[in-house]
Every structure is written in structure tokens, then in C-alpha cells.
mmCIF file with all atom_site columns, C-alpha atoms in Angstrom:
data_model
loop_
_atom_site.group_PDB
_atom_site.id
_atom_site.type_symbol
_atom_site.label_atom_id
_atom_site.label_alt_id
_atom_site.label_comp_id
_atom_site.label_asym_id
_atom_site.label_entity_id
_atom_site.label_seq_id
_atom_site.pdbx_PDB_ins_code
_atom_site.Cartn_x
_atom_site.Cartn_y
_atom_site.Cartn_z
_atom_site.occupancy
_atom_site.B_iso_or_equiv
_atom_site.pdbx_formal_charge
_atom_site.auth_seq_id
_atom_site.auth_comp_id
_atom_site.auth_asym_id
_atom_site.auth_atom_id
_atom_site.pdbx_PDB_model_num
ATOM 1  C CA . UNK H 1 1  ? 35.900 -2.236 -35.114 1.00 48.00 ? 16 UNK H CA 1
ATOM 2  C CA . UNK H 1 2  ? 32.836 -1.406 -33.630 1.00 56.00 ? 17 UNK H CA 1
ATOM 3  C CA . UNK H 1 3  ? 30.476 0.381  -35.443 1.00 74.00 ? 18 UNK H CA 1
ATOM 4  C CA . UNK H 1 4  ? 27.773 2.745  -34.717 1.00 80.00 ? 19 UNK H CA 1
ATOM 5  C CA . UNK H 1 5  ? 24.024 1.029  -34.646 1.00 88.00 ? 20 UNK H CA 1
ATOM 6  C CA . UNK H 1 6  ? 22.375 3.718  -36.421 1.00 87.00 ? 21 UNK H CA 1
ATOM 7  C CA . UNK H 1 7  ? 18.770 2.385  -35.924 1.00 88.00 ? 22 UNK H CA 1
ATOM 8  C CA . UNK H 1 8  ? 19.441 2.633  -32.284 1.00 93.00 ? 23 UNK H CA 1
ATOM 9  C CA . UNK H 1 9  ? 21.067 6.049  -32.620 1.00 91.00 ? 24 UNK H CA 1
ATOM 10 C CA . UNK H 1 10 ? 18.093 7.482  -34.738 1.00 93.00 ? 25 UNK H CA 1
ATOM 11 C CA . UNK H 1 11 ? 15.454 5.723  -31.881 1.00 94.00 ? 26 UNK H CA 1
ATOM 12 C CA . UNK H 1 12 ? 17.369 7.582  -29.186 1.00 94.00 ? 27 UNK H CA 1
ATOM 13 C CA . UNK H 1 13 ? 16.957 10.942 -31.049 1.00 94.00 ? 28 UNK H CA 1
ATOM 14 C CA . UNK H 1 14 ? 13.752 10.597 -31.339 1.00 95.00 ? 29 UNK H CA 1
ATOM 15 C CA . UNK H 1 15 ? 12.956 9.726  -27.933 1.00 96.00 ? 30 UNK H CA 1
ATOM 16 C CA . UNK H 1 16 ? 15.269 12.850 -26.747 1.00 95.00 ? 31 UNK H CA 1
ATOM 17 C CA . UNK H 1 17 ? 12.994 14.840 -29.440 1.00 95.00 ? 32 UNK H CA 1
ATOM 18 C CA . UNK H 1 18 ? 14.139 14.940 -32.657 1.00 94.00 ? 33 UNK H CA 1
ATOM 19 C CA . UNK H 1 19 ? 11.941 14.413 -35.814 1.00 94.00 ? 34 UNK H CA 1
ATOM 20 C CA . UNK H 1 20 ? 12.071 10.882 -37.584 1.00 94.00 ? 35 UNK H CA 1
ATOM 21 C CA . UNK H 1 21 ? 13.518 12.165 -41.144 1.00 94.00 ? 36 UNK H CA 1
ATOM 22 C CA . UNK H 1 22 ? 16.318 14.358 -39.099 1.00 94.00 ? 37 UNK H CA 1
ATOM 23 C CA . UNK H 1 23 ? 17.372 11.583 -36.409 1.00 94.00 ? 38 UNK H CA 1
ATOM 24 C CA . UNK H 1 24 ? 17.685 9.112  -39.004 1.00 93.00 ? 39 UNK H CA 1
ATOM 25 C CA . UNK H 1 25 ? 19.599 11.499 -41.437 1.00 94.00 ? 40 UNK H CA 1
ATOM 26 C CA . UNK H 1 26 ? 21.890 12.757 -38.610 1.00 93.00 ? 41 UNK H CA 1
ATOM 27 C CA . UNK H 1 27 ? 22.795 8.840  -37.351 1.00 91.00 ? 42 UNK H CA 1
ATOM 28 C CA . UNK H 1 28 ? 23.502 7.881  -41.153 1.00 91.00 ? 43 UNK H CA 1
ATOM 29 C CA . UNK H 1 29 ? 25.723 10.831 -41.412 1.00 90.00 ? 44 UNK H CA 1
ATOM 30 C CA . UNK H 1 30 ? 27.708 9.962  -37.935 1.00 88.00 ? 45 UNK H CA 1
ATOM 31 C CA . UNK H 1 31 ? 27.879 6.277  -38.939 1.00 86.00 ? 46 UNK H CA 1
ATOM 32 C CA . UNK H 1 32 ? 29.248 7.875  -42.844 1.00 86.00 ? 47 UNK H CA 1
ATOM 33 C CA . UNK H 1 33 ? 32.065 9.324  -40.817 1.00 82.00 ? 48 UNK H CA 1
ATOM 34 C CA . UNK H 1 34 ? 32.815 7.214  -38.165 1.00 79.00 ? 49 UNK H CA 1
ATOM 35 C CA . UNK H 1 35 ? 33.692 4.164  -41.681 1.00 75.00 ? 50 UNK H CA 1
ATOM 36 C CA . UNK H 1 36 ? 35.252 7.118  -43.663 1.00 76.00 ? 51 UNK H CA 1
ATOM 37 C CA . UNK H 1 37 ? 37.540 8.665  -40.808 1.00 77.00 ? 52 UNK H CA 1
ATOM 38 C CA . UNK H 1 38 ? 38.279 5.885  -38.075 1.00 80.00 ? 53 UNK H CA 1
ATOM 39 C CA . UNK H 1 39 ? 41.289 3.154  -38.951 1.00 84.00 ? 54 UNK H CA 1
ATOM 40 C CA . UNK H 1 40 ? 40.857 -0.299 -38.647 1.00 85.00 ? 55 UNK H CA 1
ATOM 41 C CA . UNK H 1 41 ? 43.347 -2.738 -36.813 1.00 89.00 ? 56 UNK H CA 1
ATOM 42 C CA . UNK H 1 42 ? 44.633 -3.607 -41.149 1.00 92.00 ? 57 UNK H CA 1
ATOM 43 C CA . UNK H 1 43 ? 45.177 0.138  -41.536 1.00 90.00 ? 58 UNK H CA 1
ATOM 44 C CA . UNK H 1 44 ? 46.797 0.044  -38.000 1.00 94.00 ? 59 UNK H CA 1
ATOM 45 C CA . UNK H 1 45 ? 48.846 -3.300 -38.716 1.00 95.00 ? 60 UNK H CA 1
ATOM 46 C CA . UNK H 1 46 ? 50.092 -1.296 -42.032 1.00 95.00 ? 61 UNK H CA 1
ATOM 47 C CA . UNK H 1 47 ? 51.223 2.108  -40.367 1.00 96.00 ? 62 UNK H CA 1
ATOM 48 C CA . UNK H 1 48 ? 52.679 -0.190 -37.503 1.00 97.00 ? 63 UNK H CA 1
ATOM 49 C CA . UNK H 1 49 ? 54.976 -2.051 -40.588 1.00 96.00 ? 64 UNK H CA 1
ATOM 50 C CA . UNK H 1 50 ? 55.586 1.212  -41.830 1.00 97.00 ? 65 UNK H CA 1
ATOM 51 C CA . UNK H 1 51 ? 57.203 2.803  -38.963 1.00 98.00 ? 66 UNK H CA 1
ATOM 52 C CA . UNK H 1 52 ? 59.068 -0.474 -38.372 1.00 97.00 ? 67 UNK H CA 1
ATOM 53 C CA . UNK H 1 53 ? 61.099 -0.284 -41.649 1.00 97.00 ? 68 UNK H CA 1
ATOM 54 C CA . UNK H 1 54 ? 61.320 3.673  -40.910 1.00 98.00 ? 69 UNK H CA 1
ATOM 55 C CA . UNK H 1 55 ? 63.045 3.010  -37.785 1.00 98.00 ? 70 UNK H CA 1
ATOM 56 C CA . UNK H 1 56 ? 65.197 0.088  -39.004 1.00 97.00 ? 71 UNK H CA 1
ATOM 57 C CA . UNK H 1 57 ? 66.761 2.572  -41.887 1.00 98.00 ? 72 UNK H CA 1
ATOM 58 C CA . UNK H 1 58 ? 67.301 5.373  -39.149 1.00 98.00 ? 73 UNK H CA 1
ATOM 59 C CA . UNK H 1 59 ? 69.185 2.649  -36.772 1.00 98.00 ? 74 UNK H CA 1
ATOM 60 C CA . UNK H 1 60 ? 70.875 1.548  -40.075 1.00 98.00 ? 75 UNK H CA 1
ATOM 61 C CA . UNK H 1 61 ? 72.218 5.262  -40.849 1.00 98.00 ? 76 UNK H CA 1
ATOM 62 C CA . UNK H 1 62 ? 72.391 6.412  -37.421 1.00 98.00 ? 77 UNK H CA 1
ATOM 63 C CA . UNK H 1 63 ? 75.156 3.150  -37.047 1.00 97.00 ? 78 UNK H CA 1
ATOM 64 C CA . UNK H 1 64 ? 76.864 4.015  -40.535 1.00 97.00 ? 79 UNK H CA 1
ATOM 65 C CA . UNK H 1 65 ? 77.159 8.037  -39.362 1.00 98.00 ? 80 UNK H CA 1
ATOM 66 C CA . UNK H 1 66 ? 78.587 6.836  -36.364 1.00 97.00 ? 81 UNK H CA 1
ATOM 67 C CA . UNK H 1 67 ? 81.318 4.331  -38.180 1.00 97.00 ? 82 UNK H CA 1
ATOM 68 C CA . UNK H 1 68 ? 82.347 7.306  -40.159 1.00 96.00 ? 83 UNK H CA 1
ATOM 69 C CA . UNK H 1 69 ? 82.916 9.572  -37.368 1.00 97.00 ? 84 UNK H CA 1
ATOM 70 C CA . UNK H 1 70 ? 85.428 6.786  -35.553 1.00 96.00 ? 85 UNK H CA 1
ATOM 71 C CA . UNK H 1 71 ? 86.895 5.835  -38.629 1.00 96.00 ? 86 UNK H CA 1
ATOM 72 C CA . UNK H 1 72 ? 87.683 9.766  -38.958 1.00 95.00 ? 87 UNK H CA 1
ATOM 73 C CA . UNK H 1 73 ? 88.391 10.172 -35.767 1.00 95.00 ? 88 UNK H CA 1
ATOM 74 C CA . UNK H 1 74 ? 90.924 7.488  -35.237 1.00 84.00 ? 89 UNK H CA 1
#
């Protein structure tokens, strides 16, 4: 994942007028959030496994539901 470069972030708010102590406090906050709320490709692989076994036990039950109903049925 990419993550922000807060030096250059801080140098840019500077430069568009910001003082020092706030730019550099407001590009360590961004680059706090960004790590704390952003997933990663693990998180992503995990979710992805997730919802692969969630769907497998739906297919799984849908197909038993639908054996019932013939079996009743016929």
C-alpha cells in the first residue's frame, strides 16, 4: 500500500501557507488515519477467503433446500 509521505505533505502546506507546527501536525494526523482506516491487500486476501466459504455454505444449502423440495414434490 502506498502510504502518505508526510514530510512532503507538511512542505506543501507550508508552501500553500500554513504554519510549520500545524502542517506537520495536520500530515501526521492524515498519515494516522490513512494506516488506521485503509485495508491492506492481507486484510483484503482475508475478507476475499471469507466470502468464499460464505458463498460455498449458501450454494451448499441453497442445493440441499432444493433436494428437499423434489424429494417432496415427487
Amino acid at each position: 500500500m502506498a502510504s502518505i509521505d508526510t514530510l512532503a505533505a507538511a512542505k506543501e502546506l507550508q508552501d500553500a501557507g500554513f504554519d510549520p507546527n500545524q502542517a506537520e501536525a495536520l500530515a501526521r494526523t492524515v498519515g494516522k488515519l490513512e494506516s488506521e482506516h485503509l485495508a491492506t491487500k492481507t486484510d483484503l486476501a482475508g475478507l476475499r477467503a471469507d466470502l468464499y466459504r460464505v458463498a460455498l455454505g449458501i450454494i451448499g444449502a441453497n442445493a440441499a433446500i432444493t433436494l428437499g423440495i423434489v424429494r417432496f414434490l415427487g
